[in-house]
mmCIF file of C-alpha atoms in Angstrom:
data_model
loop_
_atom_site.group_PDB
_atom_site.id
_atom_site.type_symbol
_atom_site.label_atom_id
_atom_site.label_comp_id
_atom_site.label_asym_id
_atom_site.label_seq_id
_atom_site.Cartn_x
_atom_site.Cartn_y
_atom_site.Cartn_z
ATOM 1 C CA MET A 1 53.019 24.602 -6.057
ATOM 2 C CA LEU A 2 49.871 22.937 -4.740
ATOM 3 C CA ASP A 3 51.815 19.834 -3.867
ATOM 4 C CA ASN A 4 53.884 21.865 -1.417
ATOM 5 C CA LEU A 5 50.890 23.006 0.656
ATOM 6 C CA PRO A 6 50.660 21.447 4.139
ATOM 7 C CA LYS A 7 48.295 18.527 4.389
ATOM 8 C CA LYS A 8 45.199 18.928 6.577
ATOM 9 C CA THR A 9 45.282 16.654 9.570
ATOM 10 C CA SER A 10 41.972 15.029 10.495
ATOM 11 C CA ILE A 11 40.790 15.782 14.015
ATOM 12 C CA ILE A 12 38.219 12.966 13.918
ATOM 13 C CA LYS A 13 39.157 10.045 16.109
ATOM 14 C CA THR A 14 39.021 6.695 14.418
ATOM 15 C CA LYS A 15 36.733 4.092 15.967
ATOM 16 C CA GLU A 16 37.725 0.579 16.849
ATOM 17 C CA LYS A 17 34.213 -0.767 16.353
ATOM 18 C CA TRP A 18 31.196 0.146 14.291
ATOM 19 C CA LYS A 19 28.476 1.902 16.256
ATOM 20 C CA VAL A 20 25.499 3.152 14.284
ATOM 21 C CA SER A 21 22.702 4.508 16.457
ATOM 22 C CA ALA A 22 19.119 5.118 15.466
ATOM 23 C CA SER A 23 17.921 8.707 15.601
ATOM 24 C CA THR A 24 15.688 10.032 18.356
ATOM 25 C CA ASN A 25 12.961 10.410 15.747
ATOM 26 C CA ALA A 26 13.195 6.724 14.868
ATOM 27 C CA LYS A 27 13.204 5.688 18.520
ATOM 28 C CA ASN A 28 10.093 7.781 19.149
ATOM 29 C CA CYS A 29 8.159 5.985 16.417
ATOM 30 C CA LYS A 30 5.925 3.294 17.879
ATOM 31 C CA ASN A 31 2.983 1.531 16.280
ATOM 32 C CA TYR A 32 0.975 0.719 19.393
ATOM 33 C CA ILE A 33 -1.140 -2.007 17.782
ATOM 34 C CA ARG A 34 1.885 -3.776 16.382
ATOM 35 C CA GLU A 35 3.798 -3.373 19.632
ATOM 36 C CA LEU A 36 0.923 -4.927 21.552
ATOM 37 C CA VAL A 37 0.136 -7.752 19.127
ATOM 38 C CA ASP A 38 3.750 -8.661 18.434
ATOM 39 C CA ASN A 39 4.327 -9.274 22.140
ATOM 40 C CA LEU A 40 1.472 -11.773 22.307
ATOM 41 C CA VAL A 41 2.105 -15.452 21.786
ATOM 42 C CA LEU A 42 -0.561 -16.188 19.191
ATOM 43 C CA GLU A 43 -0.758 -19.887 18.449
ATOM 44 C CA PRO A 44 -4.062 -20.775 16.791
ATOM 45 C CA ASN A 45 -5.831 -24.073 17.173
ATOM 46 C CA PRO A 46 -4.469 -26.124 14.240
ATOM 47 C CA GLU A 47 -7.833 -27.873 13.861
ATOM 48 C CA LYS A 48 -9.722 -24.636 13.192
ATOM 49 C CA GLN A 49 -9.391 -22.070 10.418
ATOM 50 C CA VAL A 50 -8.089 -18.756 11.708
ATOM 51 C CA ILE A 51 -10.699 -16.007 11.583
ATOM 52 C CA ALA A 52 -9.078 -12.604 11.955
ATOM 53 C CA LEU A 53 -11.488 -10.004 13.247
ATOM 54 C CA SER A 54 -8.583 -7.655 13.848
ATOM 55 C CA LEU A 55 -7.594 -6.344 10.427
ATOM 56 C CA GLY A 56 -8.945 -2.957 9.356
ATOM 57 C CA ASP A 57 -8.306 -3.821 5.710
ATOM 58 C CA PRO A 58 -11.690 -4.570 4.064
ATOM 59 C CA THR A 59 -10.056 -6.362 1.118
ATOM 60 C CA VAL A 60 -8.356 -9.175 3.067
ATOM 61 C CA TYR A 61 -10.937 -11.914 2.497
ATOM 62 C CA GLY A 62 -11.798 -10.915 -1.057
ATOM 63 C CA ASN A 63 -15.543 -10.665 -0.455
ATOM 64 C CA LEU A 64 -15.470 -6.879 -0.755
ATOM 65 C CA GLN A 65 -14.187 -5.551 -4.069
ATOM 66 C CA THR A 66 -14.123 -2.046 -5.454
ATOM 67 C CA ALA A 67 -16.493 -1.072 -8.266
ATOM 68 C CA ASN A 68 -15.721 -1.982 -11.885
ATOM 69 C CA GLU A 69 -15.926 1.703 -12.737
ATOM 70 C CA VAL A 70 -13.085 2.406 -10.310
ATOM 71 C CA VAL A 71 -10.900 -0.294 -11.841
ATOM 72 C CA GLU A 72 -11.619 0.837 -15.413
ATOM 73 C CA ALA A 73 -10.784 4.437 -14.549
ATOM 74 C CA VAL A 74 -7.343 3.381 -13.316
ATOM 75 C CA LEU A 75 -6.703 1.015 -16.240
ATOM 76 C CA ASP A 76 -7.562 3.738 -18.749
ATOM 77 C CA THR A 77 -5.215 6.131 -16.939
ATOM 78 C CA VAL A 78 -2.401 3.588 -17.155
ATOM 79 C CA ARG A 79 -3.026 2.992 -20.854
ATOM 80 C CA ASP A 80 -3.158 6.704 -21.564
ATOM 81 C CA GLY A 81 0.348 7.158 -20.153
ATOM 82 C CA ALA A 82 -0.148 10.815 -19.294
ATOM 83 C CA CYS A 83 0.242 10.310 -15.532
ATOM 84 C CA ASN A 84 3.534 8.433 -15.368
ATOM 85 C CA GLY A 85 5.655 11.434 -14.443
ATOM 86 C CA TYR A 86 5.856 13.939 -11.643
ATOM 87 C CA VAL A 87 2.898 16.191 -10.991
ATOM 88 C CA PRO A 88 2.503 19.244 -8.717
ATOM 89 C CA CYS A 89 3.164 18.289 -5.098
ATOM 90 C CA LEU A 90 -0.314 19.385 -4.058
ATOM 91 C CA GLY A 91 -1.821 17.158 -6.736
ATOM 92 C CA LEU A 92 -3.099 17.371 -10.309
ATOM 93 C CA PRO A 93 -5.444 20.350 -10.703
ATOM 94 C CA LYS A 94 -8.200 18.198 -12.221
ATOM 95 C CA ALA A 95 -7.924 15.697 -9.360
ATOM 96 C CA ARG A 96 -8.056 18.428 -6.719
ATOM 97 C CA LYS A 97 -11.090 19.954 -8.433
ATOM 98 C CA ALA A 98 -12.772 16.540 -8.423
ATOM 99 C CA VAL A 99 -12.185 16.108 -4.672
ATOM 100 C CA ALA A 100 -13.437 19.644 -4.031
ATOM 101 C CA LYS A 101 -16.632 18.849 -5.929
ATOM 102 C CA TYR A 102 -17.031 15.490 -4.159
ATOM 103 C CA LEU A 103 -16.726 17.072 -0.705
ATOM 104 C CA SER A 104 -18.899 20.114 -1.447
ATOM 105 C CA ARG A 105 -22.209 19.315 0.188
ATOM 106 C CA ASP A 106 -24.499 20.470 2.999
ATOM 107 C CA ASN A 107 -23.805 24.144 2.200
ATOM 108 C CA VAL A 108 -20.020 23.698 2.355
ATOM 109 C CA ILE A 109 -18.231 24.632 -0.865
ATOM 110 C CA TYR A 110 -14.607 23.751 -1.536
ATOM 111 C CA GLU A 111 -12.367 24.968 -4.333
ATOM 112 C CA GLU A 112 -9.292 23.418 -5.896
ATOM 113 C CA LYS A 113 -7.037 25.612 -3.716
ATOM 114 C CA ASP A 114 -8.549 24.025 -0.584
ATOM 115 C CA ILE A 115 -7.492 20.468 -1.479
ATOM 116 C CA ILE A 116 -4.133 18.776 -0.944
ATOM 117 C CA LEU A 117 -3.685 15.217 -2.177
ATOM 118 C CA CYS A 118 -1.705 12.894 0.067
ATOM 119 C CA SER A 119 -0.334 9.359 0.184
ATOM 120 C CA GLY A 120 -3.266 7.880 2.060
ATOM 121 C CA CYS A 121 -5.252 9.305 4.958
ATOM 122 C CA SER A 122 -2.456 8.491 7.409
ATOM 123 C CA HIS A 123 -0.222 10.855 5.449
ATOM 124 C CA SER A 124 -2.980 13.484 5.563
ATOM 125 C CA LEU A 125 -3.090 13.183 9.350
ATOM 126 C CA GLU A 126 0.686 13.416 9.592
ATOM 127 C CA LEU A 127 0.780 16.650 7.582
ATOM 128 C CA CYS A 128 -2.022 18.178 9.649
ATOM 129 C CA ILE A 129 -0.380 17.365 12.979
ATOM 130 C CA THR A 130 2.999 18.546 11.696
ATOM 131 C CA VAL A 131 1.730 21.891 10.426
ATOM 132 C CA LEU A 132 -0.248 22.739 13.575
ATOM 133 C CA ALA A 133 1.809 21.328 16.461
ATOM 134 C CA ASP A 134 5.356 22.474 17.202
ATOM 135 C CA PRO A 135 7.363 20.358 19.667
ATOM 136 C CA LYS A 136 9.827 23.217 20.184
ATOM 137 C CA LYS A 137 6.957 25.273 21.590
ATOM 138 C CA GLY A 138 5.834 22.455 23.892
ATOM 139 C CA HIS A 139 2.599 21.924 21.997
ATOM 140 C CA ASN A 140 0.148 19.136 22.692
ATOM 141 C CA ILE A 141 -2.815 17.783 20.772
ATOM 142 C CA LEU A 142 -6.019 16.173 22.044
ATOM 143 C CA ILE A 143 -7.097 12.761 20.735
ATOM 144 C CA PRO A 144 -10.078 10.509 21.550
ATOM 145 C CA LYS A 145 -10.008 7.611 23.993
ATOM 146 C CA PRO A 146 -10.729 5.039 22.708
ATOM 147 C CA GLY A 147 -9.265 6.139 19.426
ATOM 148 C CA PHE A 148 -7.163 5.212 16.428
ATOM 149 C CA PRO A 149 -3.645 4.680 17.857
ATOM 150 C CA LEU A 150 -1.911 6.157 14.809
ATOM 151 C CA TYR A 151 -2.738 9.642 16.100
ATOM 152 C CA ARG A 152 -0.453 9.008 19.025
ATOM 153 C CA THR A 153 2.202 7.390 16.838
ATOM 154 C CA LEU A 154 2.355 10.373 14.495
ATOM 155 C CA ALA A 155 2.365 13.002 17.232
ATOM 156 C CA GLU A 156 4.917 11.381 19.520
ATOM 157 C CA ASN A 157 7.211 10.671 16.587
ATOM 158 C CA LEU A 158 7.356 14.430 16.067
ATOM 159 C CA GLY A 159 7.922 15.068 19.770
ATOM 160 C CA VAL A 160 4.417 16.441 20.271
ATOM 161 C CA THR A 161 2.664 15.538 23.525
ATOM 162 C CA VAL A 162 -0.660 13.687 23.339
ATOM 163 C CA LYS A 163 -3.536 14.197 25.774
ATOM 164 C CA MET A 164 -6.620 11.986 25.618
ATOM 165 C CA TYR A 165 -10.252 12.924 26.101
ATOM 166 C CA ASN A 166 -12.846 10.294 26.971
ATOM 167 C CA LEU A 167 -15.666 8.947 24.838
ATOM 168 C CA LEU A 168 -18.789 7.768 26.659
ATOM 169 C CA PRO A 169 -19.912 4.226 25.798
ATOM 170 C CA GLU A 170 -23.234 4.719 27.576
ATOM 171 C CA ALA A 171 -23.980 7.688 25.267
ATOM 172 C CA ASN A 172 -23.185 6.009 21.921
ATOM 173 C CA TRP A 173 -19.525 6.946 22.344
ATOM 174 C CA GLU A 174 -20.119 10.681 22.287
ATOM 175 C CA ILE A 175 -17.322 12.904 23.572
ATOM 176 C CA ASP A 176 -17.246 13.682 27.275
ATOM 177 C CA LEU A 177 -17.165 17.424 26.646
ATOM 178 C CA ASN A 178 -16.329 18.327 30.237
ATOM 179 C CA HIS A 179 -13.365 15.983 30.198
ATOM 180 C CA MET A 180 -12.220 17.252 26.800
ATOM 181 C CA GLU A 181 -12.367 20.836 28.035
ATOM 182 C CA SER A 182 -10.398 19.902 31.151
ATOM 183 C CA GLN A 183 -7.568 18.595 28.961
ATOM 184 C CA ILE A 184 -7.118 21.888 27.126
ATOM 185 C CA ASP A 185 -4.309 24.204 28.161
ATOM 186 C CA GLU A 186 -2.453 27.139 26.624
ATOM 187 C CA ASP A 187 -0.180 24.747 24.710
ATOM 188 C CA THR A 188 -2.982 22.795 23.015
ATOM 189 C CA ALA A 189 -2.447 23.212 19.277
ATOM 190 C CA ALA A 190 -5.255 21.067 17.853
ATOM 191 C CA ILE A 191 -8.110 18.718 18.692
ATOM 192 C CA ILE A 192 -8.550 15.581 16.613
ATOM 193 C CA ILE A 193 -12.108 14.341 16.229
ATOM 194 C CA ASN A 194 -12.890 11.097 14.437
ATOM 195 C CA ASN A 195 -16.370 10.855 12.971
ATOM 196 C CA PRO A 196 -17.516 8.233 12.040
ATOM 197 C CA SER A 197 -15.365 6.511 14.626
ATOM 198 C CA ASN A 198 -12.728 3.825 14.533
ATOM 199 C CA PRO A 199 -12.903 1.765 16.754
ATOM 200 C CA CYS A 200 -16.380 2.601 18.059
ATOM 201 C CA GLY A 201 -18.496 2.575 14.895
ATOM 202 C CA SER A 202 -20.346 5.611 16.258
ATOM 203 C CA ILE A 203 -21.703 8.687 14.462
ATOM 204 C CA PHE A 204 -21.848 12.202 15.891
ATOM 205 C CA ASP A 205 -25.056 14.082 15.116
ATOM 206 C CA TYR A 206 -25.306 17.781 14.299
ATOM 207 C CA ASN A 207 -26.042 18.883 17.861
ATOM 208 C CA HIS A 208 -23.110 17.010 19.361
ATOM 209 C CA LEU A 209 -20.757 18.346 16.703
ATOM 210 C CA LYS A 210 -22.026 21.847 17.474
ATOM 211 C CA ASP A 211 -21.211 21.330 21.163
ATOM 212 C CA ILE A 212 -17.712 20.104 20.273
ATOM 213 C CA LEU A 213 -17.047 23.097 18.047
ATOM 214 C CA ASP A 214 -18.334 25.466 20.706
ATOM 215 C CA VAL A 215 -15.531 24.251 22.974
ATOM 216 C CA ALA A 216 -12.969 24.632 20.189
ATOM 217 C CA GLU A 217 -14.195 28.135 19.415
ATOM 218 C CA LYS A 218 -14.144 29.135 23.075
ATOM 219 C CA TYR A 219 -10.428 28.340 23.342
ATOM 220 C CA LYS A 220 -9.571 29.210 19.706
ATOM 221 C CA ILE A 221 -8.186 25.752 18.918
ATOM 222 C CA PRO A 222 -8.356 24.380 15.359
ATOM 223 C CA ILE A 223 -9.850 20.985 14.583
ATOM 224 C CA ILE A 224 -8.324 18.083 12.678
ATOM 225 C CA ALA A 225 -11.365 16.127 11.497
ATOM 226 C CA ASP A 226 -10.610 12.520 10.561
ATOM 227 C CA GLU A 227 -13.507 11.674 8.245
ATOM 228 C CA ILE A 228 -12.049 8.697 6.384
ATOM 229 C CA TYR A 229 -15.288 6.759 7.057
ATOM 230 C CA GLU A 230 -17.517 9.567 5.738
ATOM 231 C CA ARG A 231 -20.932 8.392 4.516
ATOM 232 C CA LEU A 232 -20.332 4.830 5.727
ATOM 233 C CA VAL A 233 -23.393 4.979 7.957
ATOM 234 C CA PHE A 234 -26.143 2.445 8.625
ATOM 235 C CA PRO A 235 -29.904 2.943 8.120
ATOM 236 C CA GLY A 236 -31.407 5.398 10.568
ATOM 237 C CA ASN A 237 -28.192 7.416 10.841
ATOM 238 C CA VAL A 238 -26.860 10.392 8.898
ATOM 239 C CA PHE A 239 -23.271 11.453 8.330
ATOM 240 C CA VAL A 240 -22.682 15.091 9.179
ATOM 241 C CA SER A 241 -19.301 16.588 8.377
ATOM 242 C CA ALA A 242 -17.956 18.844 11.102
ATOM 243 C CA THR A 243 -17.534 21.533 8.457
ATOM 244 C CA SER A 244 -21.278 21.699 7.807
ATOM 245 C CA VAL A 245 -21.951 22.817 11.374
ATOM 246 C CA SER A 246 -22.191 26.574 11.517
ATOM 247 C CA SER A 247 -19.166 27.810 13.427
ATOM 248 C CA GLN A 248 -16.072 29.986 13.218
ATOM 249 C CA VAL A 249 -13.664 27.134 13.862
ATOM 250 C CA PRO A 250 -10.969 26.512 11.225
ATOM 251 C CA MET A 251 -10.564 22.829 10.337
ATOM 252 C CA LEU A 252 -8.356 20.490 8.387
ATOM 253 C CA VAL A 253 -10.458 17.571 7.152
ATOM 254 C CA CYS A 254 -8.695 14.285 6.390
ATOM 255 C CA GLY A 255 -10.194 11.687 4.087
ATOM 256 C CA GLY A 256 -9.467 9.438 1.138
ATOM 257 C CA LEU A 257 -10.503 6.531 -1.047
ATOM 258 C CA ALA A 258 -9.396 3.713 1.254
ATOM 259 C CA LYS A 259 -12.592 2.731 3.043
ATOM 260 C CA ARG A 260 -15.617 3.938 1.078
ATOM 261 C CA PHE A 261 -14.089 2.834 -2.233
ATOM 262 C CA LEU A 262 -12.351 -0.289 -0.837
ATOM 263 C CA VAL A 263 -8.847 0.523 -2.088
ATOM 264 C CA PRO A 264 -6.626 1.129 0.982
ATOM 265 C CA GLY A 265 -3.518 -0.030 -0.863
ATOM 266 C CA TRP A 266 -3.850 2.649 -3.518
ATOM 267 C CA ARG A 267 -2.702 5.248 -0.977
ATOM 268 C CA MET A 268 -4.911 8.145 -2.008
ATOM 269 C CA GLY A 269 -5.826 10.562 0.740
ATOM 270 C CA TRP A 270 -6.574 14.251 0.945
ATOM 271 C CA ILE A 271 -6.743 17.270 3.193
ATOM 272 C CA ALA A 272 -9.611 19.707 2.761
ATOM 273 C CA ILE A 273 -8.993 23.147 4.241
ATOM 274 C CA HIS A 274 -12.127 24.645 5.794
ATOM 275 C CA ASP A 275 -11.349 28.110 7.024
ATOM 276 C CA PRO A 276 -14.355 30.414 7.468
ATOM 277 C CA ILE A 277 -12.333 33.115 9.256
ATOM 278 C CA GLY A 278 -9.051 33.073 7.322
ATOM 279 C CA ALA A 279 -6.977 31.726 10.222
ATOM 280 C CA PHE A 280 -5.071 29.382 7.914
ATOM 281 C CA GLU A 281 -4.705 31.852 5.056
ATOM 282 C CA ASN A 282 -1.004 32.526 5.282
ATOM 283 C CA GLU A 283 1.175 30.282 7.403
ATOM 284 C CA ILE A 284 -0.883 27.080 7.507
ATOM 285 C CA ARG A 285 -1.674 26.916 3.786
ATOM 286 C CA THR A 286 1.952 27.711 2.987
ATOM 287 C CA GLY A 287 3.167 25.194 5.557
ATOM 288 C CA LEU A 288 1.000 22.404 4.132
ATOM 289 C CA CYS A 289 2.293 23.194 0.671
ATOM 290 C CA SER A 290 5.882 22.988 1.907
ATOM 291 C CA LEU A 291 5.278 19.734 3.782
ATOM 292 C CA SER A 292 3.662 18.147 0.734
ATOM 293 C CA GLN A 293 6.946 18.629 -1.120
ATOM 294 C CA LYS A 294 8.639 16.041 1.102
ATOM 295 C CA ILE A 295 7.266 13.151 -0.953
ATOM 296 C CA ILE A 296 6.798 15.098 -4.219
ATOM 297 C CA GLY A 297 3.129 14.180 -4.523
ATOM 298 C CA SER A 298 0.948 11.109 -4.133
ATOM 299 C CA ASN A 299 0.184 8.261 -6.552
ATOM 300 C CA THR A 300 -0.120 9.898 -9.977
ATOM 301 C CA ILE A 301 -2.030 7.051 -11.635
ATOM 302 C CA VAL A 302 -4.786 7.230 -9.042
ATOM 303 C CA GLN A 303 -4.754 11.019 -9.254
ATOM 304 C CA GLY A 304 -5.390 10.788 -12.984
ATOM 305 C CA ALA A 305 -8.333 8.457 -12.372
ATOM 306 C CA LEU A 306 -9.808 10.450 -9.461
ATOM 307 C CA PRO A 307 -12.329 12.518 -11.425
ATOM 308 C CA ARG A 308 -13.918 9.396 -12.898
ATOM 309 C CA ILE A 309 -13.691 7.459 -9.616
ATOM 310 C CA LEU A 310 -15.486 10.161 -7.669
ATOM 311 C CA GLU A 311 -18.053 11.038 -10.339
ATOM 312 C CA CYS A 312 -18.808 7.690 -11.975
ATOM 313 C CA THR A 313 -18.845 5.160 -9.137
ATOM 314 C CA PRO A 314 -22.525 4.205 -8.936
ATOM 315 C CA GLN A 315 -24.479 4.805 -5.759
ATOM 316 C CA THR A 316 -25.559 1.174 -5.925
ATOM 317 C CA PHE A 317 -21.961 0.189 -5.147
ATOM 318 C CA HIS A 318 -21.894 2.336 -2.007
ATOM 319 C CA ASP A 319 -25.340 1.134 -0.974
ATOM 320 C CA GLY A 320 -24.286 -2.493 -1.440
ATOM 321 C CA LEU A 321 -21.240 -2.013 0.768
ATOM 322 C CA ILE A 322 -23.336 -0.472 3.531
ATOM 323 C CA ASP A 323 -25.912 -3.280 3.249
ATOM 324 C CA THR A 324 -23.172 -5.883 3.684
ATOM 325 C CA LEU A 325 -21.593 -4.165 6.667
ATOM 326 C CA TYR A 326 -24.963 -3.529 8.296
ATOM 327 C CA GLU A 327 -26.029 -7.157 7.913
ATOM 328 C CA ASN A 328 -22.753 -8.371 9.415
ATOM 329 C CA ALA A 329 -23.118 -5.913 12.291
ATOM 330 C CA ARG A 330 -26.639 -7.151 13.040
ATOM 331 C CA ILE A 331 -25.497 -10.792 12.945
ATOM 332 C CA ALA A 332 -22.640 -10.125 15.362
ATOM 333 C CA TYR A 333 -24.790 -8.008 17.653
ATOM 334 C CA LYS A 334 -27.557 -10.626 17.749
ATOM 335 C CA TYR A 335 -25.149 -13.449 18.606
ATOM 336 C CA LEU A 336 -23.019 -11.600 21.130
ATOM 337 C CA SER A 337 -25.953 -9.983 22.936
ATOM 338 C CA THR A 338 -26.835 -13.440 24.257
ATOM 339 C CA VAL A 339 -23.344 -14.229 25.526
ATOM 340 C CA LYS A 340 -22.909 -13.942 29.271
ATOM 341 C CA GLY A 341 -20.025 -11.666 30.169
ATOM 342 C CA LEU A 342 -20.123 -9.656 26.931
ATOM 343 C CA GLU A 343 -21.864 -6.393 26.085
ATOM 344 C CA PRO A 344 -21.748 -5.531 22.372
ATOM 345 C CA PHE A 345 -22.440 -2.007 21.134
ATOM 346 C CA MET A 346 -24.399 -1.938 17.898
ATOM 347 C CA PRO A 347 -22.423 0.326 15.550
ATOM 348 C CA GLN A 348 -24.075 3.177 13.693
ATOM 349 C CA GLY A 349 -21.651 2.855 10.787
ATOM 350 C CA THR A 350 -18.051 2.125 9.692
ATOM 351 C CA MET A 351 -16.505 -1.352 9.699
ATOM 352 C CA TYR A 352 -16.183 -2.071 13.422
ATOM 353 C CA MET A 353 -18.014 -3.136 16.558
ATOM 354 C CA MET A 354 -16.903 -2.588 20.132
ATOM 355 C CA VAL A 355 -17.671 -5.242 22.745
ATOM 356 C CA LYS A 356 -17.274 -4.770 26.485
ATOM 357 C CA ILE A 357 -15.844 -7.731 28.388
ATOM 358 C CA GLN A 358 -17.069 -8.116 31.961
ATOM 359 C CA MET A 359 -13.629 -9.113 33.193
ATOM 360 C CA LYS A 360 -14.898 -9.896 36.706
ATOM 361 C CA ASN A 361 -16.817 -12.812 35.168
ATOM 362 C CA PHE A 362 -13.628 -14.220 33.651
ATOM 363 C CA PRO A 363 -11.352 -14.380 36.714
ATOM 364 C CA GLN A 364 -8.996 -16.797 34.966
ATOM 365 C CA PHE A 365 -7.693 -13.851 32.930
ATOM 366 C CA SER A 366 -6.080 -10.810 34.512
ATOM 367 C CA THR A 367 -6.371 -8.741 31.320
ATOM 368 C CA GLY A 368 -8.302 -8.634 28.085
ATOM 369 C CA LEU A 369 -5.023 -9.344 26.332
ATOM 370 C CA GLU A 370 -4.754 -12.697 28.065
ATOM 371 C CA LEU A 371 -8.348 -13.502 27.163
ATOM 372 C CA MET A 372 -7.750 -12.651 23.486
ATOM 373 C CA GLN A 373 -4.637 -14.785 23.479
ATOM 374 C CA LYS A 374 -6.449 -17.798 24.954
ATOM 375 C CA MET A 375 -9.354 -17.403 22.531
ATOM 376 C CA MET A 376 -6.916 -17.503 19.635
ATOM 377 C CA GLU A 377 -5.245 -20.600 21.084
ATOM 378 C CA GLU A 378 -8.508 -22.498 21.534
ATOM 379 C CA GLN A 379 -10.862 -21.079 18.892
ATOM 380 C CA SER A 380 -8.528 -19.541 16.268
ATOM 381 C CA VAL A 381 -10.432 -16.260 16.485
ATOM 382 C CA PHE A 382 -8.527 -13.052 17.084
ATOM 383 C CA CYS A 383 -9.945 -9.625 17.917
ATOM 384 C CA LEU A 384 -7.951 -6.565 18.847
ATOM 385 C CA PRO A 385 -8.103 -5.946 22.589
ATOM 386 C CA GLY A 386 -9.310 -2.560 23.750
ATOM 387 C CA ASP A 387 -5.842 -1.899 25.146
ATOM 388 C CA ALA A 388 -4.756 -1.113 21.581
ATOM 389 C CA PHE A 389 -7.165 1.825 21.569
ATOM 390 C CA GLY A 390 -6.523 2.996 25.117
ATOM 391 C CA ILE A 391 -9.518 1.271 26.724
ATOM 392 C CA PRO A 392 -8.823 -2.055 28.500
ATOM 393 C CA GLY A 393 -11.704 -4.439 29.074
ATOM 394 C CA TYR A 394 -13.059 -4.174 25.538
ATOM 395 C CA MET A 395 -12.420 -5.796 22.204
ATOM 396 C CA ARG A 396 -12.919 -4.499 18.656
ATOM 397 C CA LEU A 397 -14.425 -6.702 15.962
ATOM 398 C CA VAL A 398 -13.960 -6.030 12.253
ATOM 399 C CA ILE A 399 -17.230 -6.699 10.395
ATOM 400 C CA THR A 400 -15.951 -6.723 6.811
ATOM 401 C CA ILE A 401 -15.405 -10.471 6.521
ATOM 402 C CA PRO A 402 -17.814 -12.869 4.735
ATOM 403 C CA LYS A 403 -21.155 -13.474 6.412
ATOM 404 C CA GLU A 404 -20.495 -17.161 7.044
ATOM 405 C CA LEU A 405 -17.214 -16.333 8.803
ATOM 406 C CA ILE A 406 -18.892 -13.702 10.987
ATOM 407 C CA GLU A 407 -21.413 -16.338 12.053
ATOM 408 C CA GLU A 408 -18.716 -18.946 12.672
ATOM 409 C CA ALA A 409 -16.578 -16.491 14.636
ATOM 410 C CA CYS A 410 -19.516 -15.533 16.839
ATOM 411 C CA LYS A 411 -20.310 -19.199 17.514
ATOM 412 C CA ARG A 412 -16.715 -19.793 18.585
ATOM 413 C CA ILE A 413 -16.687 -16.684 20.805
ATOM 414 C CA THR A 414 -19.937 -17.897 22.362
ATOM 415 C CA GLU A 415 -18.427 -21.319 23.040
ATOM 416 C CA PHE A 416 -15.259 -19.824 24.478
ATOM 417 C CA CYS A 417 -17.054 -17.417 26.810
ATOM 418 C CA GLY A 418 -19.454 -20.155 27.912
ATOM 419 C CA LYS A 419 -16.495 -22.266 28.936
ATOM 420 C CA TYR A 420 -14.828 -19.618 31.099
ATOM 421 C CA PHE A 421 -17.724 -17.475 32.317
ATOM 422 C CA MET A 422 -18.261 -17.524 36.094
ATOM 423 C CA GLU A 423 -21.076 -15.927 38.079
ATOM 424 C CA VAL A 424 -19.864 -13.490 40.731
ATOM 425 C CA GLN A 425 -21.621 -12.178 43.803
#
């Protein structure tokens, strides 16, 4: 009987050639650092060792290693075998409790329910932008300029518009609050603040954070606080989390192990929900939970080790890391302060230093990109140009490399600038 039924005729036209197109989502995904660097012709001087002052990975040169206690915690978790399977998408309860305890300070108390574990801080940022900004509603988000370019990558990939607010180099890279406020409109869904700052190495104090949150409260806009460099501050400075500033502004705080514990490849980040007025209580908490299910949880081995990592890593390890970074920053600042045509900004923390290039004194180069390219060709030293962070005429130095290489790099930069510097009327 079934054999006698009429056959369905396909209405799909056959194609003569294969044509497989990338999705709009894929086409919208741009890594602005990679796009910029990959288009440069970088041919180092073969007679000089390449010194890369461009990589934000503190482990590259091997001089900075995580604490033995961190390693042992992970090894014991592997041997135990209890964390080899799937865990709740939000993270193991004991790991979330450990992060809540770690972040509870300065009169801010978190609970397990406030913590979501993610696959690195970049994943934390992606979830926060996704849950708050809806491209179908024409939403935009505000990001700092100069700022970490991944904010723009993540937002534009989703179809969310990005608007930039200025940081003020003459005021230790504080936010230009008037400019930030001018960028806000009825479609602004969130403001990203990055403190301590990449690329600026700056730290916002309590009063400045209070002024920022006053603007957010005025327009009822939530904050995404990127605090991946929390507590990485130099002597004379204090890290203040935005959440510890008395306000009624709901915030999603992004952080992780990558920088302070020197394990970026372990991909362990988190979101801490700070919600003094209950604005996130229903939809946002539920939305973050749903979004976390996309990757079915972060690295389970590291999750299992998190309580010991956060509780047992000695303060001497953290102090030693800061001492190393601070010494490298002082070396670079001392050298480059004497170089005609350059104006370094002494960082207050993190792993970076911004340097202004007086382009008028280097007329041979029309852009900072060209100058960086020539410096690589002649001196085998490469820094990321400010263009990568939205601010031409600057360069960012990474200060995580060994002391002797920082000194050598600064000597080469000095030699290079001395060769091309020209006085102008």
